[in-house]
GROMACS .gro file of C-alpha atoms in nm:
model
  123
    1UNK     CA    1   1.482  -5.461 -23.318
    2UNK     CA    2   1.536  -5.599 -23.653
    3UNK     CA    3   1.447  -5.960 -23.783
    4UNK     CA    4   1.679  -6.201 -23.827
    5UNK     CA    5   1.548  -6.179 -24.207
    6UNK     CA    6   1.521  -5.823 -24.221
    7UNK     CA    7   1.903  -5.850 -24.128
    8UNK     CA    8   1.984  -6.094 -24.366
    9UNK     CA    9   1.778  -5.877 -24.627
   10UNK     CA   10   2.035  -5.575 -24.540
   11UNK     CA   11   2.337  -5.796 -24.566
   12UNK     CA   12   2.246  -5.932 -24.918
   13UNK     CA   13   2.182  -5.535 -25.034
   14UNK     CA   14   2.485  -5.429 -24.881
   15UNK     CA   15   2.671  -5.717 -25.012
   16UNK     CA   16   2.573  -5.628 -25.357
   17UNK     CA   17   2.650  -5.263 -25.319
   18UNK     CA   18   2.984  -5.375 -25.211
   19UNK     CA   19   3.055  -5.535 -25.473
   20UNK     CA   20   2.929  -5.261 -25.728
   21UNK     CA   21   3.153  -5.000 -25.489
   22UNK     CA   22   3.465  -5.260 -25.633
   23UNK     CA   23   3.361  -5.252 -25.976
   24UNK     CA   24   3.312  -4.917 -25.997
   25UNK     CA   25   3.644  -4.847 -25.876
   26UNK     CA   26   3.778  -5.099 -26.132
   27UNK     CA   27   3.574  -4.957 -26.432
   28UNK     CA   28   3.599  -4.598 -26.362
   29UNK     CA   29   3.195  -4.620 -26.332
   30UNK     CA   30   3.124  -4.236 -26.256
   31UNK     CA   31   2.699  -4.298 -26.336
   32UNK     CA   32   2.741  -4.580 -26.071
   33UNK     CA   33   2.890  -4.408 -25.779
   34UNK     CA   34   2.707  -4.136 -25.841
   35UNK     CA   35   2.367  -4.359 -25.758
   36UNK     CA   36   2.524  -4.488 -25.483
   37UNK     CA   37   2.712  -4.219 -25.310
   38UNK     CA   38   2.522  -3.964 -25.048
   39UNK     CA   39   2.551  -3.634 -25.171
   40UNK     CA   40   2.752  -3.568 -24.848
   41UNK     CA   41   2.997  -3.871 -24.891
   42UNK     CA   42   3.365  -3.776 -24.796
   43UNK     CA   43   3.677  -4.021 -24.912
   44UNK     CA   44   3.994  -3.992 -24.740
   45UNK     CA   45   4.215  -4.148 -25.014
   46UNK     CA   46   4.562  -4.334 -24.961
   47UNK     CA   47   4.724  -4.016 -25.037
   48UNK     CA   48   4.599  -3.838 -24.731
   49UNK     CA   49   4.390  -3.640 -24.913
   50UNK     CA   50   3.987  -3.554 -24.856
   51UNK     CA   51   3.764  -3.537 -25.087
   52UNK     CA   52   3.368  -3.513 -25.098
   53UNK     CA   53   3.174  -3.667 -25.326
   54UNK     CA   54   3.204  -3.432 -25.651
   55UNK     CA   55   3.553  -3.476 -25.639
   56UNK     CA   56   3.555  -3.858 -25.599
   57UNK     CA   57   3.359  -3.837 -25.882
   58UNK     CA   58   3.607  -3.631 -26.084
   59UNK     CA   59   3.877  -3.908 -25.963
   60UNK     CA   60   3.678  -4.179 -26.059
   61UNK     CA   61   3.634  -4.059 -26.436
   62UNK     CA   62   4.028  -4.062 -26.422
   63UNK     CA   63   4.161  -4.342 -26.660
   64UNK     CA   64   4.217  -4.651 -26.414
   65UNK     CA   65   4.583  -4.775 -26.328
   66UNK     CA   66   4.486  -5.068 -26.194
   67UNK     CA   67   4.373  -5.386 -26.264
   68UNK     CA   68   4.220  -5.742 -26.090
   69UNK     CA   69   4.079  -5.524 -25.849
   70UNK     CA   70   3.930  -5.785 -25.615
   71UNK     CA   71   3.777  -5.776 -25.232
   72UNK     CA   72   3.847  -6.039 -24.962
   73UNK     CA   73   3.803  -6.044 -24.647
   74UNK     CA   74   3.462  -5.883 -24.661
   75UNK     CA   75   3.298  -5.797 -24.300
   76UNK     CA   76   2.956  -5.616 -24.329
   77UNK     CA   77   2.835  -5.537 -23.948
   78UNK     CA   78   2.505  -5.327 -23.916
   79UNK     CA   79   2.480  -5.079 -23.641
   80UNK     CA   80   2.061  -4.968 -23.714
   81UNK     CA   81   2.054  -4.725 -23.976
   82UNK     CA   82   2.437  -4.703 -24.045
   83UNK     CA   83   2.673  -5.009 -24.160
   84UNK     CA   84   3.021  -5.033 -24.189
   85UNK     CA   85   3.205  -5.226 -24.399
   86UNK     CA   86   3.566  -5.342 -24.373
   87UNK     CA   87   3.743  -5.551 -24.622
   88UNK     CA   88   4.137  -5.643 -24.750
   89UNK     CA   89   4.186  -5.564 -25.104
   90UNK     CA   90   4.467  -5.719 -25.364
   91UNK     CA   91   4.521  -5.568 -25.762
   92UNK     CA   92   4.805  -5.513 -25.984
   93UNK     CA   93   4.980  -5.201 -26.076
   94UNK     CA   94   5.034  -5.071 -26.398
   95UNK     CA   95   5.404  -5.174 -26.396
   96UNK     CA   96   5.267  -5.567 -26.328
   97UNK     CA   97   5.311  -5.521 -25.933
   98UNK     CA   98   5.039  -5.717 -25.698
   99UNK     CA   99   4.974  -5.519 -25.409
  100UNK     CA  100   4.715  -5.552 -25.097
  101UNK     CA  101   4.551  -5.266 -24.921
  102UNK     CA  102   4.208  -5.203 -24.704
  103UNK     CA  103   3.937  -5.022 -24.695
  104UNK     CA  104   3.638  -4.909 -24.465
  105UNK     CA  105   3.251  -4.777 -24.580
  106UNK     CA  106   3.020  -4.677 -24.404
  107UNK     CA  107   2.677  -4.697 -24.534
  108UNK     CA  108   2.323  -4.473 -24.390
  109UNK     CA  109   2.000  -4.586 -24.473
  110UNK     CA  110   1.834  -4.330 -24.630
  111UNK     CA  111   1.464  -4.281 -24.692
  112UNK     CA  112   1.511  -4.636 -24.689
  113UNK     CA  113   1.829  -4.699 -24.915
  114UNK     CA  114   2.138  -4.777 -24.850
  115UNK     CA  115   2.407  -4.513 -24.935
  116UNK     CA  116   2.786  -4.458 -24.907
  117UNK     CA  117   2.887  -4.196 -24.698
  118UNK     CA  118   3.257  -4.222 -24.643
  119UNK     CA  119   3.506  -4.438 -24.745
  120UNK     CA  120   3.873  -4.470 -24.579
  121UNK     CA  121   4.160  -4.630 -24.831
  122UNK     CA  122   4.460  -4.759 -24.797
  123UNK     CA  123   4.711  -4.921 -25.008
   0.00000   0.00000   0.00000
């Protein structure tokens, strides 16, 4: 069983990732997700769609629509090895709209890093 600091240690990392996961998504950061993403990371997208990692990439180097992408709402619960993270999210649209969605990661330690291995959006 884990410390109470080696728990805290996790949260902090996967707090941080979090937040790069957010800026990524508002910067179009393709070198970013690409650190961060398992090579076996699926995405099921607003849309309905699936899509592993290669094309999430491909999507992320995209020209971004949005902007004042922000998280709230942040939960981070470990489960061992694997974390999940839930959290509300609020941006504007191109056309000046403010909208709200969510959004669940999950997270596998790795060789002992953390790295994305699905996301679930909605908006």
């Amino acid at each position: 069983m884990k410390t109470d600091a080696a728990t805290q240690t996790d949260i902090d990392a996967l707090t941080a990732l979090n937040r790069d996961y957010i800026q990524s998504v508002q910067n179009g950061d393709v070198r970013r997700f690409d650190e961060i993403l398992a090579d076996d990371f699926l995405c099921s997208n607003p849309d309905g769609s699936l899509v592993d990692k290669s094309q999430f990439l491909a999507q992320t180097a995209r020209p971004v629509t949005i902007s004042g992408l922000t998280a709230e709402d942040v939960r981070v619960r470990i489960l061992g090895d694997v974390a999940i993270i839930h959290a509300r999210t609020s941006y504007t649209t191109a056309g000046g709209e403010r909208r709200n969605g969510r959004y669940t990661d999950v997270w596998a330690r790795r060789d002992g890093e953390w790295l994305a291995v699905s996301a679930h959006v909605t908006r």
